[in-house]
Short mmCIF file of N, CA and C in Angstrom, two decimals:
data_model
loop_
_atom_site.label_atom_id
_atom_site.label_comp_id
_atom_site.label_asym_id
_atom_site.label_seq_id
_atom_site.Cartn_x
_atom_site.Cartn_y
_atom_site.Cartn_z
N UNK N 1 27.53 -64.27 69.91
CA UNK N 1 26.16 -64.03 69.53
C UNK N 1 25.77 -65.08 68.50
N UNK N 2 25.13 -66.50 69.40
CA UNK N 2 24.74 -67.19 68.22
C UNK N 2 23.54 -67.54 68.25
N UNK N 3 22.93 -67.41 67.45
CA UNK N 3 21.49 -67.83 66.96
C UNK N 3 21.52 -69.72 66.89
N UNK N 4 20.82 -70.63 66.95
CA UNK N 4 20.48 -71.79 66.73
C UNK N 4 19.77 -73.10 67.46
N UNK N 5 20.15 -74.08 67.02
CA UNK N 5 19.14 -74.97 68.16
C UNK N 5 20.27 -75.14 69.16
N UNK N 6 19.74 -75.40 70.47
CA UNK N 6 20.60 -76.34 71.60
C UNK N 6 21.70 -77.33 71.23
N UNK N 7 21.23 -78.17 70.46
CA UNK N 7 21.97 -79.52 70.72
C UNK N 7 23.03 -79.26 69.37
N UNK N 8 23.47 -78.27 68.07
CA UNK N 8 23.77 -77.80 67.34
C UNK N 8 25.02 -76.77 67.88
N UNK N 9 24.29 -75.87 68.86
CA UNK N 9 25.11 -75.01 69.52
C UNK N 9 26.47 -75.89 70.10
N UNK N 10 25.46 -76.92 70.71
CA UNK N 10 26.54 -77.43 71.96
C UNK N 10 27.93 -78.12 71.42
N UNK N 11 27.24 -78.93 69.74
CA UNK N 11 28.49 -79.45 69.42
C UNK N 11 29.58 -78.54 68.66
N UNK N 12 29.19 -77.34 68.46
CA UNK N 12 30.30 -76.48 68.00
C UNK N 12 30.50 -75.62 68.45
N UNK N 13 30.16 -75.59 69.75
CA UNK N 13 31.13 -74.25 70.49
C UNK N 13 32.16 -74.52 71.06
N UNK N 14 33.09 -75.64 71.14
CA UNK N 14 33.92 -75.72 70.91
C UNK N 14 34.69 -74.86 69.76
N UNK N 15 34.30 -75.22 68.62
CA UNK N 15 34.96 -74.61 67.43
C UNK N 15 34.55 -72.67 67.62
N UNK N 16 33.31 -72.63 67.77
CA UNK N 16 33.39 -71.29 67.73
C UNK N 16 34.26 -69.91 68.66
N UNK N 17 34.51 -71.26 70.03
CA UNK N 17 35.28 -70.51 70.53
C UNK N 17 36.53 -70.41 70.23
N UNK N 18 36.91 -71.24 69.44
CA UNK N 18 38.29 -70.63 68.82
C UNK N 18 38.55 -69.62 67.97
N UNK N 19 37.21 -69.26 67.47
CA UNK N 19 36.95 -67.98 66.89
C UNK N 19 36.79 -66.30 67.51
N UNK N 20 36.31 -66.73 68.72
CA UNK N 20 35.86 -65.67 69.54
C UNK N 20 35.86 -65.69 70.76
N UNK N 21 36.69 -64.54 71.73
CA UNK N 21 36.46 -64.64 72.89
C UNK N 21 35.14 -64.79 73.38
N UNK N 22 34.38 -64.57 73.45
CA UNK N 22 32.72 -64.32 73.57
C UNK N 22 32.14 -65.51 72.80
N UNK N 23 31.28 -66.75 73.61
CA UNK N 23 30.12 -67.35 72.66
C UNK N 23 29.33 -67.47 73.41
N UNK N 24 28.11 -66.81 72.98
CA UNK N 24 26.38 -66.96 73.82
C UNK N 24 25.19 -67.35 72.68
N UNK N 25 24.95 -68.36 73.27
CA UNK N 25 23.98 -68.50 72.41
C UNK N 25 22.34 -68.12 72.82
N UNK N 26 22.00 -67.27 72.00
CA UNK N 26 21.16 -66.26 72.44
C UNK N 26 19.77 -66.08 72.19
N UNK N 27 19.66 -67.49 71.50
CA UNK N 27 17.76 -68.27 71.20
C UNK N 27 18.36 -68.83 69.70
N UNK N 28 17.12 -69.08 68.84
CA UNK N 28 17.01 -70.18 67.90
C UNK N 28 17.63 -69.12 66.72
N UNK N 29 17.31 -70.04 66.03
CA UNK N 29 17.97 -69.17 64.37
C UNK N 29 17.32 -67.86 64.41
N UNK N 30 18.53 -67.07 64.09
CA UNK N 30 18.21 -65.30 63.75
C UNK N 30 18.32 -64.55 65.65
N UNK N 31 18.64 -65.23 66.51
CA UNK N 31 18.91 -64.41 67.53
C UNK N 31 20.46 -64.14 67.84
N UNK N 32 21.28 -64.60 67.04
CA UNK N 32 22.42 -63.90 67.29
C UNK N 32 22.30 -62.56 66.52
N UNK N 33 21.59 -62.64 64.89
CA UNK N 33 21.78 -61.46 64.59
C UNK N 33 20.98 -60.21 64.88
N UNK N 34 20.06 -60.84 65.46
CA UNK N 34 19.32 -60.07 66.38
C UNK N 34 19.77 -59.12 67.30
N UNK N 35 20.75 -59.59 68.20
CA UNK N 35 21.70 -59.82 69.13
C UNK N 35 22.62 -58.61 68.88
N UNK N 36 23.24 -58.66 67.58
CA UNK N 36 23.93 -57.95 67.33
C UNK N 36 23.80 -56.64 66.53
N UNK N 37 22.43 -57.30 66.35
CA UNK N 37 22.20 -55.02 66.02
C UNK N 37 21.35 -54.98 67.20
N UNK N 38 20.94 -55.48 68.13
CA UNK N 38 21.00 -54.54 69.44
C UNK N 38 22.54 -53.75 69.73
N UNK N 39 23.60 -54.43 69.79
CA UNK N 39 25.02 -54.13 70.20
C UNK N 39 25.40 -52.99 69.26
N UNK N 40 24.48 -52.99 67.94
CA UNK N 40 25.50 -51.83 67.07
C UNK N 40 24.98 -50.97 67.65
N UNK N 41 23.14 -50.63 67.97
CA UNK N 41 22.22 -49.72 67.98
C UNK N 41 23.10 -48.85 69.66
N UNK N 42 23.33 -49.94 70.42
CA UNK N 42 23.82 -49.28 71.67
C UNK N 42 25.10 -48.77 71.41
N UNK N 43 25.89 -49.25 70.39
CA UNK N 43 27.16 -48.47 70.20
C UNK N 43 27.09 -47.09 69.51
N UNK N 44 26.33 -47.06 68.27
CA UNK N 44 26.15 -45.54 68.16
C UNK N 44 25.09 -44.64 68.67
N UNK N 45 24.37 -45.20 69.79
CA UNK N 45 24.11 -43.97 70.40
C UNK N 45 24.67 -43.81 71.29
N UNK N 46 25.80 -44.75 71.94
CA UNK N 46 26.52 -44.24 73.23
C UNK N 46 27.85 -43.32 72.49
N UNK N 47 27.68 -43.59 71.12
CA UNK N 47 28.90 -42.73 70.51
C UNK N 47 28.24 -41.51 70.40
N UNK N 48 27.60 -41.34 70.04
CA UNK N 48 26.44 -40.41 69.67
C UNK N 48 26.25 -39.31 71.41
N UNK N 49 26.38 -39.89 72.19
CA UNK N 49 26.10 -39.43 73.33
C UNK N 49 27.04 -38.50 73.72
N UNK N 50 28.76 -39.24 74.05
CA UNK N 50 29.45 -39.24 73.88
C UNK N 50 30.06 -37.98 73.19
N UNK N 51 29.59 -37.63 71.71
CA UNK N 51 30.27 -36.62 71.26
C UNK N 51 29.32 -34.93 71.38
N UNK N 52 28.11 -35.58 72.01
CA UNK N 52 27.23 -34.46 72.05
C UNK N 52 27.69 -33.96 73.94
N UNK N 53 28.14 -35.10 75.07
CA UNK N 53 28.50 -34.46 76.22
C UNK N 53 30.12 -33.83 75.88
N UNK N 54 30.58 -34.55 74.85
CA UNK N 54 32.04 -33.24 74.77
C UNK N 54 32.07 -32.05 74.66
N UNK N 55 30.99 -32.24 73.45
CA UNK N 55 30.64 -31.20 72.82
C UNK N 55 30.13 -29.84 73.77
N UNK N 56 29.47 -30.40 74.65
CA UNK N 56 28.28 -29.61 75.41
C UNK N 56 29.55 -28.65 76.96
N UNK N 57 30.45 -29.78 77.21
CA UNK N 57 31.31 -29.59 78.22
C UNK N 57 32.29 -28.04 77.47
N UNK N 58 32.85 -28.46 76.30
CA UNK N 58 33.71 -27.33 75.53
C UNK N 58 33.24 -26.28 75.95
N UNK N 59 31.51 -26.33 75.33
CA UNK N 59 30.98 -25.13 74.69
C UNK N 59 30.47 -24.40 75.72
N UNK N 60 30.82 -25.12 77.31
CA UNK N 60 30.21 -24.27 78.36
C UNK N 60 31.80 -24.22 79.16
N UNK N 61 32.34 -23.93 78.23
CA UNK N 61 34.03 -23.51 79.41
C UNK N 61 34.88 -24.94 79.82
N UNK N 62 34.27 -26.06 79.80
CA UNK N 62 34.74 -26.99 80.64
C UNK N 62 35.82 -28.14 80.13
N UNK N 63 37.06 -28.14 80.00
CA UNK N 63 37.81 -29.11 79.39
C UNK N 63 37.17 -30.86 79.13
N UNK N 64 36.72 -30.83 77.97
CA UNK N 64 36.63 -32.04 77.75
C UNK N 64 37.22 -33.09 77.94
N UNK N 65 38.90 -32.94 78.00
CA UNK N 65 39.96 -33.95 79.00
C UNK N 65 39.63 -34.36 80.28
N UNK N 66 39.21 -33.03 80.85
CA UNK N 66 38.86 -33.70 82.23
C UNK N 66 37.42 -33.65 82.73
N UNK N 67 36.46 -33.67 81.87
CA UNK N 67 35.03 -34.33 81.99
C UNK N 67 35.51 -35.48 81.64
N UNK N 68 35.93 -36.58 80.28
CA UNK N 68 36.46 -37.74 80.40
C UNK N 68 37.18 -38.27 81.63
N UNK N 69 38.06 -37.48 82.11
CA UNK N 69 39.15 -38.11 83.19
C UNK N 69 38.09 -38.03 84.59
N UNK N 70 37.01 -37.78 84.31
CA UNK N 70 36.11 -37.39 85.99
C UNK N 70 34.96 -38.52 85.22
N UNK N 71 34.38 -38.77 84.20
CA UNK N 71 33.30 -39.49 84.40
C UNK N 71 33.48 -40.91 84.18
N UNK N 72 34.51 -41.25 83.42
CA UNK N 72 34.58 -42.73 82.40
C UNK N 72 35.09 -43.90 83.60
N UNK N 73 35.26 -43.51 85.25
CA UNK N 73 35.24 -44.47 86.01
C UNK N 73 33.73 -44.93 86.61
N UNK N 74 32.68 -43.80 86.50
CA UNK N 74 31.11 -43.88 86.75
C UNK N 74 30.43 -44.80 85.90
N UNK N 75 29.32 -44.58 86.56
CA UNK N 75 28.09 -45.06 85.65
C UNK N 75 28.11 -44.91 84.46
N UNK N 76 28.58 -43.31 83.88
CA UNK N 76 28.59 -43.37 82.70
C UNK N 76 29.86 -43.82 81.50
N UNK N 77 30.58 -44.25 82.82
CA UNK N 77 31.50 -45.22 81.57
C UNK N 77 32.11 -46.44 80.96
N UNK N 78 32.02 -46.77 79.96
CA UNK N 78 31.92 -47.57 79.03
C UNK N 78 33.28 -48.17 78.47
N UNK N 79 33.16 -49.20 77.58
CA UNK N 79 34.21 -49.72 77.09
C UNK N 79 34.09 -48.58 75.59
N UNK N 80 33.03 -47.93 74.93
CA UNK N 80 32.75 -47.58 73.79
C UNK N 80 33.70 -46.24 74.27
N UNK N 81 33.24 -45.17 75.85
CA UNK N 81 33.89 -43.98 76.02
C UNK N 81 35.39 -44.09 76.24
N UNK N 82 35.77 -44.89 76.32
CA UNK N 82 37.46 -45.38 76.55
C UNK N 82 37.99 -45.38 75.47
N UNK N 83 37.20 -46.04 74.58
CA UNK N 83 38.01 -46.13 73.18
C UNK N 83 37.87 -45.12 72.63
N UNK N 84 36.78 -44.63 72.65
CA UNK N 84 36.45 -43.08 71.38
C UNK N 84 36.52 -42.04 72.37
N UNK N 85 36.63 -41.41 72.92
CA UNK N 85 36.89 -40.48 73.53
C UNK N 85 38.18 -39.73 73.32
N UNK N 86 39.14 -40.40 73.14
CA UNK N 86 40.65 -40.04 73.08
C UNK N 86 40.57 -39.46 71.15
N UNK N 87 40.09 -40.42 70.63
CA UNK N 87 40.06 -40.32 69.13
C UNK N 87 39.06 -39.10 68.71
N UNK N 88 38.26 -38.85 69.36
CA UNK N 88 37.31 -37.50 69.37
C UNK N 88 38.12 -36.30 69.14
N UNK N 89 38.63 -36.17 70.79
CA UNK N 89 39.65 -35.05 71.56
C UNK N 89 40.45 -34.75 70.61
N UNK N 90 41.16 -35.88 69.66
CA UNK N 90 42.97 -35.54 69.45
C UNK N 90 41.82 -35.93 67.66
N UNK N 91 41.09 -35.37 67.28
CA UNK N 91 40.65 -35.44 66.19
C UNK N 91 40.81 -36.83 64.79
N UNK N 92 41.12 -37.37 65.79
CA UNK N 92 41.47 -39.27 64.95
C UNK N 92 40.37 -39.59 64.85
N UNK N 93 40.31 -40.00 63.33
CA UNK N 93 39.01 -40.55 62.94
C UNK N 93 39.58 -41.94 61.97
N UNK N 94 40.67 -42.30 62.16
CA UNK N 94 41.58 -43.44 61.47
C UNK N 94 40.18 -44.38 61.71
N UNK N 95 40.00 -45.38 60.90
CA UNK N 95 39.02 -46.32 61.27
C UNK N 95 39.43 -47.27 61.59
N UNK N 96 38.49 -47.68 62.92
CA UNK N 96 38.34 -49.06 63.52
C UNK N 96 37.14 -49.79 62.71
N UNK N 97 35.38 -49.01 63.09
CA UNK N 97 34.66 -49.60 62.68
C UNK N 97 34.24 -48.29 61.44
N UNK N 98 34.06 -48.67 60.26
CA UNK N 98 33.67 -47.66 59.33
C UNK N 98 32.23 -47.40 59.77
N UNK N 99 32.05 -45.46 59.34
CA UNK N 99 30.73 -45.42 59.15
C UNK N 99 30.05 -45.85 58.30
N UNK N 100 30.53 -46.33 56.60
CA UNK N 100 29.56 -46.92 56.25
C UNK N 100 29.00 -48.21 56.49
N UNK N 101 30.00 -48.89 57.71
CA UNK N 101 29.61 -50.32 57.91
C UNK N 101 28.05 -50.06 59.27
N UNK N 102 28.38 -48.77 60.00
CA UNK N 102 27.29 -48.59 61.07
C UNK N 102 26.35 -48.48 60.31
N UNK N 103 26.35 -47.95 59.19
CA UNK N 103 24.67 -47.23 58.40
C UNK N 103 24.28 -48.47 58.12
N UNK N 104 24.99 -49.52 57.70
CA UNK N 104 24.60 -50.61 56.82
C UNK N 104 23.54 -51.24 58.16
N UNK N 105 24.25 -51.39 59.31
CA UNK N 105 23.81 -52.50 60.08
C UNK N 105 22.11 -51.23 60.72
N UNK N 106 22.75 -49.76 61.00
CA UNK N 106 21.45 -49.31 61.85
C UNK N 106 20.37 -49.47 60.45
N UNK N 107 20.69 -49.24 59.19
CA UNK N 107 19.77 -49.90 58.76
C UNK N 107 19.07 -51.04 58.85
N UNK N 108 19.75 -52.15 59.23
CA UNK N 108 18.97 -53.22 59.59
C UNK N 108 18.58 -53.38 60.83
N UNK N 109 18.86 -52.26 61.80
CA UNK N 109 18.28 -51.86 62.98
C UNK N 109 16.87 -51.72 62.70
N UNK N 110 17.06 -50.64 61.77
CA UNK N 110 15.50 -50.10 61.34
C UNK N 110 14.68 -51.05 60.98
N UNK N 111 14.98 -51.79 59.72
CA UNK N 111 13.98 -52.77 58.92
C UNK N 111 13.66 -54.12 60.04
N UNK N 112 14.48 -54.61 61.11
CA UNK N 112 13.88 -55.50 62.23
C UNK N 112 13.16 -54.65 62.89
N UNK N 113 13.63 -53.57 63.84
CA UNK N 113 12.48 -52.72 64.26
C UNK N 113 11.28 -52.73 63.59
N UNK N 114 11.14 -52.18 62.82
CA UNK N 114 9.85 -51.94 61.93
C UNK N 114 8.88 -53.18 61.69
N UNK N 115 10.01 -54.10 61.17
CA UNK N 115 8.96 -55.53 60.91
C UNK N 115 8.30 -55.93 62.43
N UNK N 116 8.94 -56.19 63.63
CA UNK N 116 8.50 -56.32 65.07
C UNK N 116 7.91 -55.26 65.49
N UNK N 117 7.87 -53.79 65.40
CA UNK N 117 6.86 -52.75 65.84
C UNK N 117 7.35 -52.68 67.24
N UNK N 118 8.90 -52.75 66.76
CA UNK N 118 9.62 -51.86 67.93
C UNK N 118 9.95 -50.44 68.05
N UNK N 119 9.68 -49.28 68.94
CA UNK N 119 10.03 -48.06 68.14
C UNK N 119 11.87 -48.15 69.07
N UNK N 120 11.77 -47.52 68.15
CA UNK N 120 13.82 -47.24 67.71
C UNK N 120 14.24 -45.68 68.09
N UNK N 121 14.06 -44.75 67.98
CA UNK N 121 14.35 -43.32 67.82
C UNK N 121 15.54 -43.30 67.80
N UNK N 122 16.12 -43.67 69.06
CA UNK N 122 17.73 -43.16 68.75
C UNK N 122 18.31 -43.93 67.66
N UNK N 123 17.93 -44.62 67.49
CA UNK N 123 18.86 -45.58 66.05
C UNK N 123 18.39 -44.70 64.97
N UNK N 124 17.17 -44.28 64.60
CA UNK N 124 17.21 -43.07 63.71
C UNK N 124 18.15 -42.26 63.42
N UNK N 125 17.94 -41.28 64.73
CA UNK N 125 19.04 -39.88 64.81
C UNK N 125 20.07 -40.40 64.84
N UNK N 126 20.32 -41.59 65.43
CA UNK N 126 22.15 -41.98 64.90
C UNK N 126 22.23 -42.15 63.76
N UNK N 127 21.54 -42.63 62.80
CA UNK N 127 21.75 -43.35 61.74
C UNK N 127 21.52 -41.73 60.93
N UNK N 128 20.66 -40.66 61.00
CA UNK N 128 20.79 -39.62 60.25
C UNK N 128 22.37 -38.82 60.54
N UNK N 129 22.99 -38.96 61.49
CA UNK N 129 24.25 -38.08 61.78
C UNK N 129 25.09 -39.05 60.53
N UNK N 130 25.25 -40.26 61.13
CA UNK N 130 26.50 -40.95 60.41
C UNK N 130 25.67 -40.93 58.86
N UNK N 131 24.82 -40.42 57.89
CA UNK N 131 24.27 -40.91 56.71
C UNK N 131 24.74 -38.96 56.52
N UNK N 132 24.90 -38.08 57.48
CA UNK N 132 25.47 -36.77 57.29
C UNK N 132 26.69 -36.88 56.74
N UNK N 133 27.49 -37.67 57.88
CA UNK N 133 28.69 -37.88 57.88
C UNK N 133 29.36 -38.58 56.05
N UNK N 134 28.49 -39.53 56.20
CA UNK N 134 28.88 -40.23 54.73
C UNK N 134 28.52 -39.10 53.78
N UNK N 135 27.63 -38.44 53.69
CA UNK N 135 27.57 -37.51 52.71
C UNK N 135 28.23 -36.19 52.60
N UNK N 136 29.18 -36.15 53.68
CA UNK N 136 29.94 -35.52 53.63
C UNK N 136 31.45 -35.96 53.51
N UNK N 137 31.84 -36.95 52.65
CA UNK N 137 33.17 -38.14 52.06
C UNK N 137 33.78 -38.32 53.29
N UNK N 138 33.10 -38.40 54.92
CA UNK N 138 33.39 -39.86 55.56
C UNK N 138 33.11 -41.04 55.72
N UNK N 139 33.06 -41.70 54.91
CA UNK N 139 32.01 -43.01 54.90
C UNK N 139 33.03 -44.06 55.67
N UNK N 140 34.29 -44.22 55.09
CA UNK N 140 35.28 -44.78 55.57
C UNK N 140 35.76 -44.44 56.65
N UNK N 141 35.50 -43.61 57.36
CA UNK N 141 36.27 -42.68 58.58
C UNK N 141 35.71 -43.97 59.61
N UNK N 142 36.35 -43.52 61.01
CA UNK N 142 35.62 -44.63 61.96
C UNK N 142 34.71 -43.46 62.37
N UNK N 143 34.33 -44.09 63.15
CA UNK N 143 31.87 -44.03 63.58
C UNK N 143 32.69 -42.90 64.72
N UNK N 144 33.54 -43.00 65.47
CA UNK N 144 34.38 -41.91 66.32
C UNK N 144 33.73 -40.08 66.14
N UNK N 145 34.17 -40.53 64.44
CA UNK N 145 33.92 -39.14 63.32
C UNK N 145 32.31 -38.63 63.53
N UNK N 146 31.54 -39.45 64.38
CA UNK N 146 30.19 -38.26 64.90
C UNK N 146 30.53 -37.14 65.71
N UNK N 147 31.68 -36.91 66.49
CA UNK N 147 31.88 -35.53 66.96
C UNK N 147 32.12 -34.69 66.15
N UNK N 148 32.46 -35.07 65.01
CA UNK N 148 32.96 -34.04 63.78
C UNK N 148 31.48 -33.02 63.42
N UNK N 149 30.05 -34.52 63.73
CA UNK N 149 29.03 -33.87 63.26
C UNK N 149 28.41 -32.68 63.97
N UNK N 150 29.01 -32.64 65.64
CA UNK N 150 28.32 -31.53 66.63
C UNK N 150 29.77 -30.25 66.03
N UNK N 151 30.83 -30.92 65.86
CA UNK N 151 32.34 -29.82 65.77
C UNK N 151 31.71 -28.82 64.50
N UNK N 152 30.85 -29.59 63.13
CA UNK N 152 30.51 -28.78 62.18
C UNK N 152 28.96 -27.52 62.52
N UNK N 153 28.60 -28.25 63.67
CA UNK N 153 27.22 -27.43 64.33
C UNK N 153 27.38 -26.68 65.33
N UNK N 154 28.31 -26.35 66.19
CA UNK N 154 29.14 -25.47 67.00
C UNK N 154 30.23 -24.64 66.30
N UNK N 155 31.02 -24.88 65.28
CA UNK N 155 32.38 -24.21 65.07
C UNK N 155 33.34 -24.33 66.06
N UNK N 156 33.39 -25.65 66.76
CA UNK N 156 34.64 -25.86 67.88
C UNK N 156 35.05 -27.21 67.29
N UNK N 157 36.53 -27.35 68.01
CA UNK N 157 36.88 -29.15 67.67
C UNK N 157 37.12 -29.33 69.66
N UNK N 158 36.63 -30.64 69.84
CA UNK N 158 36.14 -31.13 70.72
C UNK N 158 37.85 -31.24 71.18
N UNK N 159 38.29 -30.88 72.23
CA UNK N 159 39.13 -31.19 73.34
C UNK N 159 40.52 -30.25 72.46
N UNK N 160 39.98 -29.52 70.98
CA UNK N 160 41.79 -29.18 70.55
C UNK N 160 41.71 -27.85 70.93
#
C-alpha cells in the first residue's frame, strides 16, 4: 500500500519489496494510507461479524465448531475467519493485532471519512465495541477479544 508519484514508486520498489510481500501502489501521496484504513475498517467489521454469527449459532443450539467447519470454505470465508475464529472458540485473546492499535487507526477511519463525507457506520459500531473492550482493561488483548463483547451480552463463551 503505497501512496506516491509513478516514476518515485518505480525506482524503489525494488527496495520495498524486500520489505513486504505485497507492493501496490495505489495513487499519489496519502493513497496508501488511505488504502490501509480501508483494510483495517474491513478487518474489524469482518471481526465484528464474525463474533456476532458465533455468537448467534451458540445461542440458537448450533455448534459454533461446525458453523466455522461448514462456512469458512464459502463466500463467507476469509483469511480474517481462519485466523480468528479458532482464537474466539478456544477463548485466546493473546495478541496479534492490539485493540488499542484498531481504535487508533478506526479512528482515523472516522476523521478521513468525515473530512471526504463518506458515511462509515460500521466503522463506528466497530470502533464503539473495541473502545468497550478497552474500557474494560483489554486494550492490549488482540481485536479477536470482540467476541468477548457479544460473550458479556449473552452470558455464553462462544464454542466452550
Amino acid at each position: 500500500m503505497v501512496g506516491g508519484k509513478q516514476e518515485v514508486f518505480d525506482e524503489y520498489k525494488e527496495l520495498l519489496e524486500t520489505m513486504g510481500s505485497s507492493v501496490t501502489r495505489c495513487g499519489e501521496v496519502g493513497a496508501g494510507n488511505t488504502t490501509k484504513l480501508a483494510n483495517q475498517l474491513i478487518v474489524a467489521c469482518n471481526i465484528q461479524a464474525l463474533a456476532e454469527a458465533l455468537t448467534l449459532a451458540q445461542k440458537a443450539g448450533v455448534d459454533p465448531h461446525l458453523v466455522f467447519e461448514a462456512i469458512k470454505g464459502g463466500l463467507a470465508g476469509s483469511t480474517v475467519m481462519n485466523a480468528k475464529a479458532p482464537m474466539m472458540m478456544e477463548g485466546n485473546d493473546t495478541p496479534g493485532f492490539r485493540i488499542d492499535l484498531h481504535i487508533k487507526d478506526l479512528n482515523n477511519v472516522l476523521d478521513c471519512a468525515h473530512s471526504v463525507g463518506a458515511p462509515v457506520p460500521m466503522a463506528a459500531e466497530a470502533q464503539e465495541v473495541l473502545q468497550w473492550l478497552h474500557n474494560q482493561g483489554k486494550g492490549s488483548a488482540d481485536h479477536s477479544a470482540m467476541a468477548q463483547y457479544y460473550e458479556k451480552l449473552t452470558g455464553i463463551k462462544i464454542g466452550r
